[in-house]
Short mmCIF file of C-alpha atoms in Angstrom, two decimals:
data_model
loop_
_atom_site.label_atom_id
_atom_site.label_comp_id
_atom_site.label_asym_id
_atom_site.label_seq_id
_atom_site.Cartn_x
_atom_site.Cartn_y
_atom_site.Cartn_z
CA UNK A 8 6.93 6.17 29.43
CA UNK A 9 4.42 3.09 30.50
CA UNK A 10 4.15 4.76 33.40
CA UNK A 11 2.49 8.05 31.91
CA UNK A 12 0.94 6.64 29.28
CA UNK A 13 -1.57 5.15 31.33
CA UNK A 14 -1.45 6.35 35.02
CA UNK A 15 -1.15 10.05 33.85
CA UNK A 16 -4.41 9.91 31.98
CA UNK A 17 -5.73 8.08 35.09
CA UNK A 18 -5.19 10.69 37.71
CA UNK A 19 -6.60 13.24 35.24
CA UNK A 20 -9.49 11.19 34.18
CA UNK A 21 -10.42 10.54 38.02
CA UNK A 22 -9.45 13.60 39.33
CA UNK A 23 -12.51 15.35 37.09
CA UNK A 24 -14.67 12.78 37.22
CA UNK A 25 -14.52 12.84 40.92
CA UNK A 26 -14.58 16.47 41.56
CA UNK A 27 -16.97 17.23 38.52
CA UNK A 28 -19.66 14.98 39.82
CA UNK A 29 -18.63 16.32 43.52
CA UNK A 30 -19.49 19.90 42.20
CA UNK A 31 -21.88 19.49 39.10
CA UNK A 32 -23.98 16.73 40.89
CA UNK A 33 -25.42 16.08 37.44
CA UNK A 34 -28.47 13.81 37.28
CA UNK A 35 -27.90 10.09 36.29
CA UNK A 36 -30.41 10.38 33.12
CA UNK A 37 -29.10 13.47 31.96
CA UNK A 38 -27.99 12.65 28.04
CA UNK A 39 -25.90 15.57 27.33
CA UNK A 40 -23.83 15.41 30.42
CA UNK A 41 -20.60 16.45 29.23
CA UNK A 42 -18.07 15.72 32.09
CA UNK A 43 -17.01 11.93 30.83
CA UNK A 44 -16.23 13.34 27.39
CA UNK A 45 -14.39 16.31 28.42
CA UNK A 46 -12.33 14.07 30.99
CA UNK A 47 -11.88 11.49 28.84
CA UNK A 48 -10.27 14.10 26.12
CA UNK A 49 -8.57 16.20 28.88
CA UNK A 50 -6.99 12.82 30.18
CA UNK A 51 -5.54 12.11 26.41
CA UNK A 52 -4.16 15.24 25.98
CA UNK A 53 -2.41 15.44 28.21
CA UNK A 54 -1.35 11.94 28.71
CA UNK A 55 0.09 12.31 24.72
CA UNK A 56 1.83 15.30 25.72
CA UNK A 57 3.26 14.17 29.03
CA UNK A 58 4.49 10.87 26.47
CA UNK A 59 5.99 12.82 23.07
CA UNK A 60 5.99 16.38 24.31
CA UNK A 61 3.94 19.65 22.62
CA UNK A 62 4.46 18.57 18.91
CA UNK A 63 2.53 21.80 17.17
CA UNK A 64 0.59 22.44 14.69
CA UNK A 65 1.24 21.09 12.11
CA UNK A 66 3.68 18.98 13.92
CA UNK A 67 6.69 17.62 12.23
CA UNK A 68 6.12 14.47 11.75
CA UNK A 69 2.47 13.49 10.15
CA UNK A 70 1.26 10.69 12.83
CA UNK A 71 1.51 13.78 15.51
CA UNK A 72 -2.04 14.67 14.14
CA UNK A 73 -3.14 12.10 16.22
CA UNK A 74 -3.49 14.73 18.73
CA UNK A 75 -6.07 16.82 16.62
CA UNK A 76 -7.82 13.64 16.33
CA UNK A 77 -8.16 13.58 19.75
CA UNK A 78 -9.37 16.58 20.07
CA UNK A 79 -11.99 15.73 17.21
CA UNK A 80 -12.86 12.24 18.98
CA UNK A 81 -13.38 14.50 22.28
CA UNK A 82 -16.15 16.83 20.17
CA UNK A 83 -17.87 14.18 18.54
CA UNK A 84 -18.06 12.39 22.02
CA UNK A 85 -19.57 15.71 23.43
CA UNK A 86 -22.25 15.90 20.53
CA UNK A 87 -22.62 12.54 20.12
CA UNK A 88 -25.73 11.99 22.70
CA UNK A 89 -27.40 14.94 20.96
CA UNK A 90 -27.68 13.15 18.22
CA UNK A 91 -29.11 9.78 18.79
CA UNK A 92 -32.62 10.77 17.54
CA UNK A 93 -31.94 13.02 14.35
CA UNK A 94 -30.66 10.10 12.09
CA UNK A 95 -29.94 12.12 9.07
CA UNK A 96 -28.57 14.77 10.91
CA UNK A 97 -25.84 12.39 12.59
CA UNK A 98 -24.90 10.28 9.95
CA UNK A 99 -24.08 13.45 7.66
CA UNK A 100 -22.14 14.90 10.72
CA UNK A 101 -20.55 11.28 11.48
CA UNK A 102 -19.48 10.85 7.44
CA UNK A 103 -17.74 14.65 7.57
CA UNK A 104 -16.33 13.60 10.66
CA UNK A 105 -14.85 10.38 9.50
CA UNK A 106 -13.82 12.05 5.95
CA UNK A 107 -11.64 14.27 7.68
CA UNK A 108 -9.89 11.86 10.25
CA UNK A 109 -8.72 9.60 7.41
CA UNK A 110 -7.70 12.87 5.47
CA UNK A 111 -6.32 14.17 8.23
CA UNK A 112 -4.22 10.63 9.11
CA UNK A 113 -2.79 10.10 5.72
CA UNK A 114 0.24 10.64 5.14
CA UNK A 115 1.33 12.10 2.14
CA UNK A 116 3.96 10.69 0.81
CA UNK A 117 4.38 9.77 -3.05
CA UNK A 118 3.88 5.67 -2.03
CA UNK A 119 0.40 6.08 -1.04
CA UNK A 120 -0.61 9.40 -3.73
CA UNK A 121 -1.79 6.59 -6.48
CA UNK A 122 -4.47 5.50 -3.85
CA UNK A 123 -5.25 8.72 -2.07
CA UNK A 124 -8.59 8.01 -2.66
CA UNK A 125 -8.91 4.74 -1.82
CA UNK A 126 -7.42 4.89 1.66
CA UNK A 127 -9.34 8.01 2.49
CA UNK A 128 -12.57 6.20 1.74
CA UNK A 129 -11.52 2.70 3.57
CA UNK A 130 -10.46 4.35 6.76
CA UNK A 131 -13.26 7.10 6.88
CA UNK A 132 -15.72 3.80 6.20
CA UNK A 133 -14.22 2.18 9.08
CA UNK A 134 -14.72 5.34 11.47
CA UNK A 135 -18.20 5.73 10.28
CA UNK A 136 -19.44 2.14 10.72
CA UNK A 137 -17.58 2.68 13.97
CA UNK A 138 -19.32 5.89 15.39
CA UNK A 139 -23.25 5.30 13.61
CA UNK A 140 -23.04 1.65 14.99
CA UNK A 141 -21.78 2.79 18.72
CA UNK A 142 -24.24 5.81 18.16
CA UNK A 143 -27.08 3.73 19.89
CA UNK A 144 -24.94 2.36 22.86
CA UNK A 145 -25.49 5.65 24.46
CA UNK A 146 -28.99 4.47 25.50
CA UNK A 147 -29.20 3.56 28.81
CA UNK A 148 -30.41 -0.07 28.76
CA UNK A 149 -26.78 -1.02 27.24
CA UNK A 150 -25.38 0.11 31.00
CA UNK A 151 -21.75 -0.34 31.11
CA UNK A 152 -21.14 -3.42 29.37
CA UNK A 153 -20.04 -1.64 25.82
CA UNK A 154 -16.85 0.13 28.24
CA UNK A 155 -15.82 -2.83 29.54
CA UNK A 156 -15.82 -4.57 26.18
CA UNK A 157 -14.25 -1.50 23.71
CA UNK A 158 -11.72 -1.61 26.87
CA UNK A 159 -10.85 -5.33 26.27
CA UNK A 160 -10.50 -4.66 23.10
CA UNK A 161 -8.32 -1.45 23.13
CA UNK A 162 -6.04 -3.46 25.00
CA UNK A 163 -5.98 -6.40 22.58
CA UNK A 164 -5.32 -3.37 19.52
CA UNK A 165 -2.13 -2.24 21.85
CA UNK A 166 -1.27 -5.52 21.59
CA UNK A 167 -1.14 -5.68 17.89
CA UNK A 168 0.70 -2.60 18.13
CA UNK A 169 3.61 -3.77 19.89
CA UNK A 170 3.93 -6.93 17.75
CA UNK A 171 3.90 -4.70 15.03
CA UNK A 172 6.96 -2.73 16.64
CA UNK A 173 4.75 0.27 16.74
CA UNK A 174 5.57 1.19 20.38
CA UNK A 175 4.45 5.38 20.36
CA UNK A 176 0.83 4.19 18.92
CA UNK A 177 0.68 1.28 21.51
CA UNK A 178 1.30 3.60 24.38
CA UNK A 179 -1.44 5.93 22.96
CA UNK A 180 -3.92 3.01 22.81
CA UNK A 181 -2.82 2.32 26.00
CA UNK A 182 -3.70 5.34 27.58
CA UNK A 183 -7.31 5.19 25.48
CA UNK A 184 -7.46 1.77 27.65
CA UNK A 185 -7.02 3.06 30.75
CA UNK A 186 -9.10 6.03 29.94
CA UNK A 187 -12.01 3.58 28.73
CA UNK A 188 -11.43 1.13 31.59
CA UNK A 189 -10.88 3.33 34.47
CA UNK A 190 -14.10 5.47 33.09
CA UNK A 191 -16.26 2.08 33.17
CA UNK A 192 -15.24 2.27 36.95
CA UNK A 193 -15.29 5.51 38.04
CA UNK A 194 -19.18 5.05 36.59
CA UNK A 195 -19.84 1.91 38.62
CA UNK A 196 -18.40 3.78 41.71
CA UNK A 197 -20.39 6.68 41.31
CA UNK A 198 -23.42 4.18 40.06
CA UNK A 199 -23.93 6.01 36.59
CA UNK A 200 -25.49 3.24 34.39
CA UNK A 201 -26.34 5.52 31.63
CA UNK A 202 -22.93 5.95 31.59
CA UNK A 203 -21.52 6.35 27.91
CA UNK A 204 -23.08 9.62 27.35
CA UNK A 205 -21.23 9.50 24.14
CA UNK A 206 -17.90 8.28 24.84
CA UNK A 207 -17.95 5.59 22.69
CA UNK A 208 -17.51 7.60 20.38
CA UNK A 209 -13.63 8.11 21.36
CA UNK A 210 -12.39 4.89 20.19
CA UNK A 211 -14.59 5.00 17.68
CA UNK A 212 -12.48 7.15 16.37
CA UNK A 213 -9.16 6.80 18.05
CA UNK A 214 -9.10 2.57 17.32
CA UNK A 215 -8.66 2.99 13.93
CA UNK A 216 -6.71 5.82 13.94
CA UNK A 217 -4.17 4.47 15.45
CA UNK A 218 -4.94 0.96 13.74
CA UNK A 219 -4.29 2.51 10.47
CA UNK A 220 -1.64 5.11 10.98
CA UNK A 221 0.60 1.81 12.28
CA UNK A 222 -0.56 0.25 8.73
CA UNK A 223 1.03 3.71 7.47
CA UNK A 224 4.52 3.40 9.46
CA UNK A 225 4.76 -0.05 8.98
CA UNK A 226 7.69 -1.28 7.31
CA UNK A 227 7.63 -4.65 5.96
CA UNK A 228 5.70 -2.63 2.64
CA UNK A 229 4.26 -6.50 1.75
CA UNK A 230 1.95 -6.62 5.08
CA UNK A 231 -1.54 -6.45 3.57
CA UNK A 232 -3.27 -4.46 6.40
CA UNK A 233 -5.65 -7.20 7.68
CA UNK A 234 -4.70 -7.05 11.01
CA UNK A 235 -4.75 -3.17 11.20
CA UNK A 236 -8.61 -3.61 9.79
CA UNK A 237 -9.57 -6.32 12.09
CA UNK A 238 -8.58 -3.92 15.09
CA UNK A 239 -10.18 -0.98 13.85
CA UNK A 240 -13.39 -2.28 13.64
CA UNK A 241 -13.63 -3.23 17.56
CA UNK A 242 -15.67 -0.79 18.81
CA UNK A 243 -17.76 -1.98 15.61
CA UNK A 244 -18.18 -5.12 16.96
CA UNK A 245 -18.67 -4.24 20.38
CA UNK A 246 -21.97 -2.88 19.09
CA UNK A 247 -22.81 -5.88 16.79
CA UNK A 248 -22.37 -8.51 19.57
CA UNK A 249 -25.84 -6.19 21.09
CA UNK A 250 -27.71 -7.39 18.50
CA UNK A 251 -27.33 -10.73 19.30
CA UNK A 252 -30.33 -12.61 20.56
CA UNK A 253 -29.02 -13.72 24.02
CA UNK A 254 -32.39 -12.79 25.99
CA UNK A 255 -32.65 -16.44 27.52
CA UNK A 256 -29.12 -16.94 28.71
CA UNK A 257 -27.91 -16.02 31.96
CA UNK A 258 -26.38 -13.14 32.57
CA UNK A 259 -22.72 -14.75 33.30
CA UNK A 260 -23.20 -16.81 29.64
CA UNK A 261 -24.71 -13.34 27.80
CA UNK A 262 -21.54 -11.76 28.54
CA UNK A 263 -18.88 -14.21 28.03
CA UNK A 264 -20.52 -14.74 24.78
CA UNK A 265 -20.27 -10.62 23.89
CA UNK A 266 -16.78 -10.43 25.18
CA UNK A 267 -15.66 -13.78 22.87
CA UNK A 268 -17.64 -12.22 20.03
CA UNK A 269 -16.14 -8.53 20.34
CA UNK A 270 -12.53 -9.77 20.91
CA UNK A 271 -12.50 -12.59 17.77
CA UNK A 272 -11.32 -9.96 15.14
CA UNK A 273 -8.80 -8.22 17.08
CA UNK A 274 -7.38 -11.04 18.04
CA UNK A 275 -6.78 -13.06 14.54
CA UNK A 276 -4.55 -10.09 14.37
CA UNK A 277 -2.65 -10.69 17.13
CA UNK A 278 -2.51 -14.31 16.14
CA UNK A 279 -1.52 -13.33 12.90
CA UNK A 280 1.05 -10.85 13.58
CA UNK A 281 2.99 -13.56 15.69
CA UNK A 282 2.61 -15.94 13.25
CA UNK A 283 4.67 -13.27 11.06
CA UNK A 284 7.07 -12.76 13.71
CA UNK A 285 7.34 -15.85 15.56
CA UNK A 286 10.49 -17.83 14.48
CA UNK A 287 11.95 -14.99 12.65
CA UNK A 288 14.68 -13.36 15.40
CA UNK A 289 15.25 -13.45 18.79
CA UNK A 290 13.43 -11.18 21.22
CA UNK A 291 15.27 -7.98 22.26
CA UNK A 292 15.06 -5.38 24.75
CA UNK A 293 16.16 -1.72 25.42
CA UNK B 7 68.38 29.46 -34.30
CA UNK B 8 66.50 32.16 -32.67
CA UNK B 9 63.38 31.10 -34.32
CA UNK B 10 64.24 27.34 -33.31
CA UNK B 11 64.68 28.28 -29.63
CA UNK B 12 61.28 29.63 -29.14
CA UNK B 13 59.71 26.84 -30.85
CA UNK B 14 61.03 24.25 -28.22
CA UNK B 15 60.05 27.64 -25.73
CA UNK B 16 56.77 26.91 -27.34
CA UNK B 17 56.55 22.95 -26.43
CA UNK B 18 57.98 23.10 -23.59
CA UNK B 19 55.25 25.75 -22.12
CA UNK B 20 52.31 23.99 -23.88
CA UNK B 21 53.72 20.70 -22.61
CA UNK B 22 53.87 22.40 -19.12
CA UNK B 23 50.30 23.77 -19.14
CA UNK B 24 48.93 19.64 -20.49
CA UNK B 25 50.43 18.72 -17.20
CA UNK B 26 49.50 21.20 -14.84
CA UNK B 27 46.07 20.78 -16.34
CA UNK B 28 45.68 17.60 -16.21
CA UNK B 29 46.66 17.60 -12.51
CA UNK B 30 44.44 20.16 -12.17
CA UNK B 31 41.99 18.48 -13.75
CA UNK B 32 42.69 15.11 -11.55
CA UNK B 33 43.18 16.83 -8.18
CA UNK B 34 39.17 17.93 -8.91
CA UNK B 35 37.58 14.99 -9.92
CA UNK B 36 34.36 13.59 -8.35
CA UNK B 37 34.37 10.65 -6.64
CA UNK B 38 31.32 8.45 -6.52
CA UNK B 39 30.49 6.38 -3.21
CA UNK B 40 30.60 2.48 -4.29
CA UNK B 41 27.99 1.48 -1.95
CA UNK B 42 29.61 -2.33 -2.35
CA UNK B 43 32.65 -0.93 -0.16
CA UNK B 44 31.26 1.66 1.77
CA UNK B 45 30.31 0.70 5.66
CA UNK B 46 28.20 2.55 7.65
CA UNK B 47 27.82 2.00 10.94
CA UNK B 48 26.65 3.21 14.32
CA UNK B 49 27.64 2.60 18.27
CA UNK B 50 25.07 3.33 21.06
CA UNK B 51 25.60 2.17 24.83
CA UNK B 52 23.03 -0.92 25.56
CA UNK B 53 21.69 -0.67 29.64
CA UNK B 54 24.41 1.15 29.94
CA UNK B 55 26.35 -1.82 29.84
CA UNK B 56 28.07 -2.91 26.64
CA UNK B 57 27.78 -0.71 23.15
CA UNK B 58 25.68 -1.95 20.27
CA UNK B 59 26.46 -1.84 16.45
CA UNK B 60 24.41 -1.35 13.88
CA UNK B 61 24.49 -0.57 10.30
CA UNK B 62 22.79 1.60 7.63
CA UNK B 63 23.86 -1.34 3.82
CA UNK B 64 22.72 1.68 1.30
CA UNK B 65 24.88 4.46 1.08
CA UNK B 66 25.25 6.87 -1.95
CA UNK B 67 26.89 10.14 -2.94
CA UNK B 68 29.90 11.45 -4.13
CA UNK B 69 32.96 13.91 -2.71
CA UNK B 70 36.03 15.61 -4.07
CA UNK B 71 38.79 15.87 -2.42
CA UNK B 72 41.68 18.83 -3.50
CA UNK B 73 45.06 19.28 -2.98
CA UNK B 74 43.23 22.85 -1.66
CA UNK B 75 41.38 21.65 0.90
CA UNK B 76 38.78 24.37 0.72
CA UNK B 77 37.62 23.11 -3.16
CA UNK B 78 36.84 19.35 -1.30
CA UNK B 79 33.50 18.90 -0.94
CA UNK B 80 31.07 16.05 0.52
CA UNK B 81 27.77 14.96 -0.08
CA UNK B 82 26.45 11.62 1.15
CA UNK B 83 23.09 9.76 1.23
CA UNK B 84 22.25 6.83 3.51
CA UNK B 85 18.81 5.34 3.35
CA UNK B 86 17.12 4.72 6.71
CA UNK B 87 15.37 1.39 5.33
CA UNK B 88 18.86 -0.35 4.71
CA UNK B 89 19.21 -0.45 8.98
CA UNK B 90 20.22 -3.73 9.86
CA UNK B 91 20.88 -4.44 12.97
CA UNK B 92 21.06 -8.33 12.49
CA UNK B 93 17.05 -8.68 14.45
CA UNK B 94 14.83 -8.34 12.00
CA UNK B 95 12.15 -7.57 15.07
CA UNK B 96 14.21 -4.94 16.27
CA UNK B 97 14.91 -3.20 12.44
CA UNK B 98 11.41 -2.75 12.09
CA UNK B 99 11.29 -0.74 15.65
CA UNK B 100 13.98 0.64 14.38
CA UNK B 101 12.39 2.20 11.34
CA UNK B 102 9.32 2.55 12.93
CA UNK B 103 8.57 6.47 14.56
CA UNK B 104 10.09 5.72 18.02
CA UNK B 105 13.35 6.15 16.36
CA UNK B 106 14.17 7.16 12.89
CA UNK B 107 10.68 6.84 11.20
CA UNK B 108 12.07 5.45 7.47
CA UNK B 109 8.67 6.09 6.21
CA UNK B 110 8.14 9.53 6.28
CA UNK B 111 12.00 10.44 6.76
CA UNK B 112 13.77 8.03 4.12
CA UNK B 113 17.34 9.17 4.13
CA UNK B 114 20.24 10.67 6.45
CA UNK B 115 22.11 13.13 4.61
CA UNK B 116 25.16 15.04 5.18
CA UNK B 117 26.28 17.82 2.80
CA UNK B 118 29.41 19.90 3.11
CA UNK B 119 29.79 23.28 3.61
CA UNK B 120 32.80 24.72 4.59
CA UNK B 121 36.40 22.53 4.13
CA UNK B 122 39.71 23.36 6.01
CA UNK B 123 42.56 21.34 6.54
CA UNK B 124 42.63 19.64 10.04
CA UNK B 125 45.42 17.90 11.97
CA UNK B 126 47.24 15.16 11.28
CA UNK B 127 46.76 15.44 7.42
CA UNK B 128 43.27 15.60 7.67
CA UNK B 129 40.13 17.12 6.77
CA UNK B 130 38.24 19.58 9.29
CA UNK B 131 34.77 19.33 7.25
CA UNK B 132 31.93 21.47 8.46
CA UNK B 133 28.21 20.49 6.88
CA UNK B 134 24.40 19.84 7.60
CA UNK B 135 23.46 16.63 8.83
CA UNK B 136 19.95 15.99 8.57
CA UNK B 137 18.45 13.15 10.54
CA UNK B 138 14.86 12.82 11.55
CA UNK B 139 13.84 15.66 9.71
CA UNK B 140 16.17 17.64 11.87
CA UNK B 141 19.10 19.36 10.35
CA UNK B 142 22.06 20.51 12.38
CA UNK B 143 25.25 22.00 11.18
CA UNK B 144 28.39 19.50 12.51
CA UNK B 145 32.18 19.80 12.21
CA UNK B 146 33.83 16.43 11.77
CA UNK B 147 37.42 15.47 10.93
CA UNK B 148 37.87 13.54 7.91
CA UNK B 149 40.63 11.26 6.73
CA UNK B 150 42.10 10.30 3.85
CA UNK B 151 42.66 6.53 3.74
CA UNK B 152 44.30 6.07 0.29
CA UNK B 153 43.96 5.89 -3.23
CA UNK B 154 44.65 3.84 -6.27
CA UNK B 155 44.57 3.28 -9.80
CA UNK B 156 43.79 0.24 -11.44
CA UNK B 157 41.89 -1.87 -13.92
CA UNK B 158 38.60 -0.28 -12.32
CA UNK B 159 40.21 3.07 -12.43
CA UNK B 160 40.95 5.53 -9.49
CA UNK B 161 39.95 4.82 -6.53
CA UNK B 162 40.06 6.66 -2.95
CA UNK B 163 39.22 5.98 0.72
CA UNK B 164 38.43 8.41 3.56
CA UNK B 165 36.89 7.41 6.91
CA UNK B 166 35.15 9.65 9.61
CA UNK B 167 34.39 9.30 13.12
CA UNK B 168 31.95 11.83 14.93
CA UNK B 169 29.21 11.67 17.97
CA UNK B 170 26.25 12.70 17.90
CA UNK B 171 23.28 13.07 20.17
CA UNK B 172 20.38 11.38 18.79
CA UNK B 173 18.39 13.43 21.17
CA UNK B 174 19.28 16.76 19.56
CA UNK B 175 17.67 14.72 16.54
CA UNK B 176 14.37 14.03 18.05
CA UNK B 177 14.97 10.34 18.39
CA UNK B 178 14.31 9.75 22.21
CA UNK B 179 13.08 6.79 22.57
CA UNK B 180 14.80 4.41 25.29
CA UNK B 181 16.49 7.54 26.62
CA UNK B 182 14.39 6.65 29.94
CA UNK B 183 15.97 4.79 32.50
CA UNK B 184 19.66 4.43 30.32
CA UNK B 185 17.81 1.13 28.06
CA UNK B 186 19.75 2.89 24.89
CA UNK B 187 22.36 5.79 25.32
CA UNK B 188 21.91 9.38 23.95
CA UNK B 189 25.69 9.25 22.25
CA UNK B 190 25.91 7.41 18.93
CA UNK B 191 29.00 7.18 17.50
CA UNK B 192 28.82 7.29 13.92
CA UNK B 193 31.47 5.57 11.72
CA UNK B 194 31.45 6.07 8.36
CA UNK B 195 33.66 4.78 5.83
CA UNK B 196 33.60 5.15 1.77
CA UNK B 197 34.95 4.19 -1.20
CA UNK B 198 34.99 6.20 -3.91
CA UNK B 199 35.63 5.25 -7.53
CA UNK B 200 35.73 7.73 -10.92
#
């Protein structure tokens, strides 16, 4: 299951990459280049359906819509560097696009119908702070530092999956990992610095997706979903730490800084879900 | 003397038909599940090494059982949060959506559809099991452990033992590489009191 959750979305993501730049032999400062977005979608498709199988649509069981989400991540990836200079335009496409993820991801079940609302507003807040704030990464002077962080992170969030016994939505973070990491070096081997082209805009999306539908599934009701929200909000702060002034630092310093400011909130959550866990049982293994 | 005769005809007949109605009555009843002495529990090979039991602590519902096996009837609820499979780690996997996802599917039920009598004085019981949000139609045998009345009233026992595979359920997690078994025995045992 590891295994295809992160080597099948790999192959797929390399395999286009490779031949799509071997054929398409796109132009490095073309914005709207749309082969890393379609890979990166293609790749999570089909890594989620290699992992849990076709699940249809509607599938049976609610979190399955992760796989329209997908989808949805993949489009707003696609339009994303259309959009960096009609600021009205995007955030009204960004807010319908974050209204209907956190419709789309909430269950609906009679615990959480008291605070439809609520939760529909926090999580689609979460994916809009996520996608207008990584909006401006696509630029080119940001190169390929914001991939290599939002990687990092991912990882850390499939961390806080596992500890919070959510092992389907850590394997699908893990293959957005992979996906994210392997595409920040496929773009240094094919020297593509303006690299992002909008893909940023998949874990945008995807982070707290899965960060909140493992809130959802989560069954120890009295967890207050603080470590959830601190890993949604990494690709949030992989933007944020670009706003720090680091001009005068060297470049070694300016990025250990960004990485140890982009990885702080996701990791309290870590720390705090072991500190839940720790002394509690024994391990155990299947 | 003639009209004396067929009064005590009378009694005897209405005294007849109290008794035959009141076993009637009793053979009919409704048993309700006391969750307090009801065990559910389930088997599953480990690595393919040693087999693993868990248990479901909330179980509810009710069954009749009749001296006409056809008129028995069984309907049970078990709710998926109550696992407990002494690791509190591994109950929250547990209810998470790798296997039996308690949030959005909160019970196991089994209803009865079809009753005959089996071997060995017991019960061949053919119902719906629904697990996972899957429901499949199962025969199982079911036995009748005992019965008695007391202070608390009437009570009876019956105990089942049936496989199933969790995969036909949509629970495949650990099915990879033999970490957890596709065969789960289930063993279910109830108390019922009226």
């Amino acid at each position: 299951m590891l295994l295809r959750g992160v080597a099948t979305p790999v192959a797929i993501l390399v395999a286009l990459m490779l031949v799509g730049h071997r054929f398409w032999r796109l132009k490095d400062d073309r914005l709207t280049d749309p082969l890393p977005a379609l890979a990166c979608g293609a790749a999570l498709t089909i890594a989620f359906i290699a992992m849990f199988g076709w699940t249809g649509v509607p599938p049976k069981e609610h979190w399955q819509w992760m796989l329209v989400t997908i989808w949805g991540a993949t489009v707003a990836a696609l339009i994303a560097p259309l959009l960096t200079r009609i600021h009205v335009l995007r955030v009204i496409i960004w807010l319908v696009v974050a209204a209907a993820t956190a419709w789309l991801i909430l269950p609906s079940w009679e615990m959480y119908a008291g605070k439809r609302n609520w939760y529909i507003g926090g999580v689609a807040a979460v994916v809009l702070a996520n996608l207008e704030s990584t909006s401006h990464l696509s630029r080119k002077r940001f190169g390929l530092a914001p991939l290599f962080l939002v990687t990092i992170g991912t990882i850390l969030t499939s961390i806080v999956m596992l500890y919070a016994h959510q092992a389907k939505f850590a394997q699908v973070c893990g293959s957005v990992a992979s996906v994210m990491g392997f595409l920040f070096l496929v773009s240094l081997l094919l020297r593509r610095r303006e690299p992002i082209l909008g893909v940023m805009a998949i874990p945008s999306i995807l982070i707290p997706v899965l960060a909140f539908s493992a809130f959802f599934y989560y069954s120890d009701g009295e967890t207050f979903p603080t470590e959830f929200a601190l890993a949604a909000i990494t690709p949030l702060m992989v933007a944020l730490v670009t706003l720090i002034p680091m001009g005068r630092l060297k470049g070694w310093k300016r990025f250990a800084i960004a990485q140890i400011v982009c990885i702080v909130p996701v990791a309290i959550g870590v720390v705090m879900l072991l500190m839940t866990v720790s002394d509690e049982a024994p391990d155990y293994q299947y | 003397m003639k009209k004396s005769v067929s009064g005590i005809q009378m009694l005897a007949v209405l005294f007849a038909g109290t008794v035959l109605g009141l076993a009637s009555n009793a053979s009919a009843d409704e048993f309700t599940v006391d969750g307090g002495h009801s065990s559910v529990l389930f088997r599953v090979m480990h690595n393919k090494s040693a087999p693993f039991y868990g248990r479901f602590n909330d179980v509810e519902g009710s069954f009749t059982i009749d001296d006409d096996p056809t008129k028995s009837s069984f309907e049970i609820t078990v709710k998926t949060e109550s696992i407990d499979s002494n690791n509190k780690k591994r109950d929250a996997h547990l209810k998470s959506p790798d296997f039996f996802n308690a949030r959005e599917f909160p019970t196991l039920t089994f209803k009865s559809s079809k009753v005959e009598k089996g071997e060995n004085g017991a019960l061949k019981v053919t119902g719906d099991l629904n697990c996972h949000g899957v429901t499949k139609s199962i025969t199982i045998d079911i036995e009748v452990t005992g019965s008695n009345t007391g202070p608390r009233g009437t009570t009876k026992g019956i105990e089942t033992i049936f496989t199933i595979k969790r995969s036909d359920f949509g629970v495949n997690y650990g099915l990879e590489g033999g970490g957890l078994g596709d065969d789960v025995r289930i063993i279910v045992a109830l108390e019922g009191g009226k």
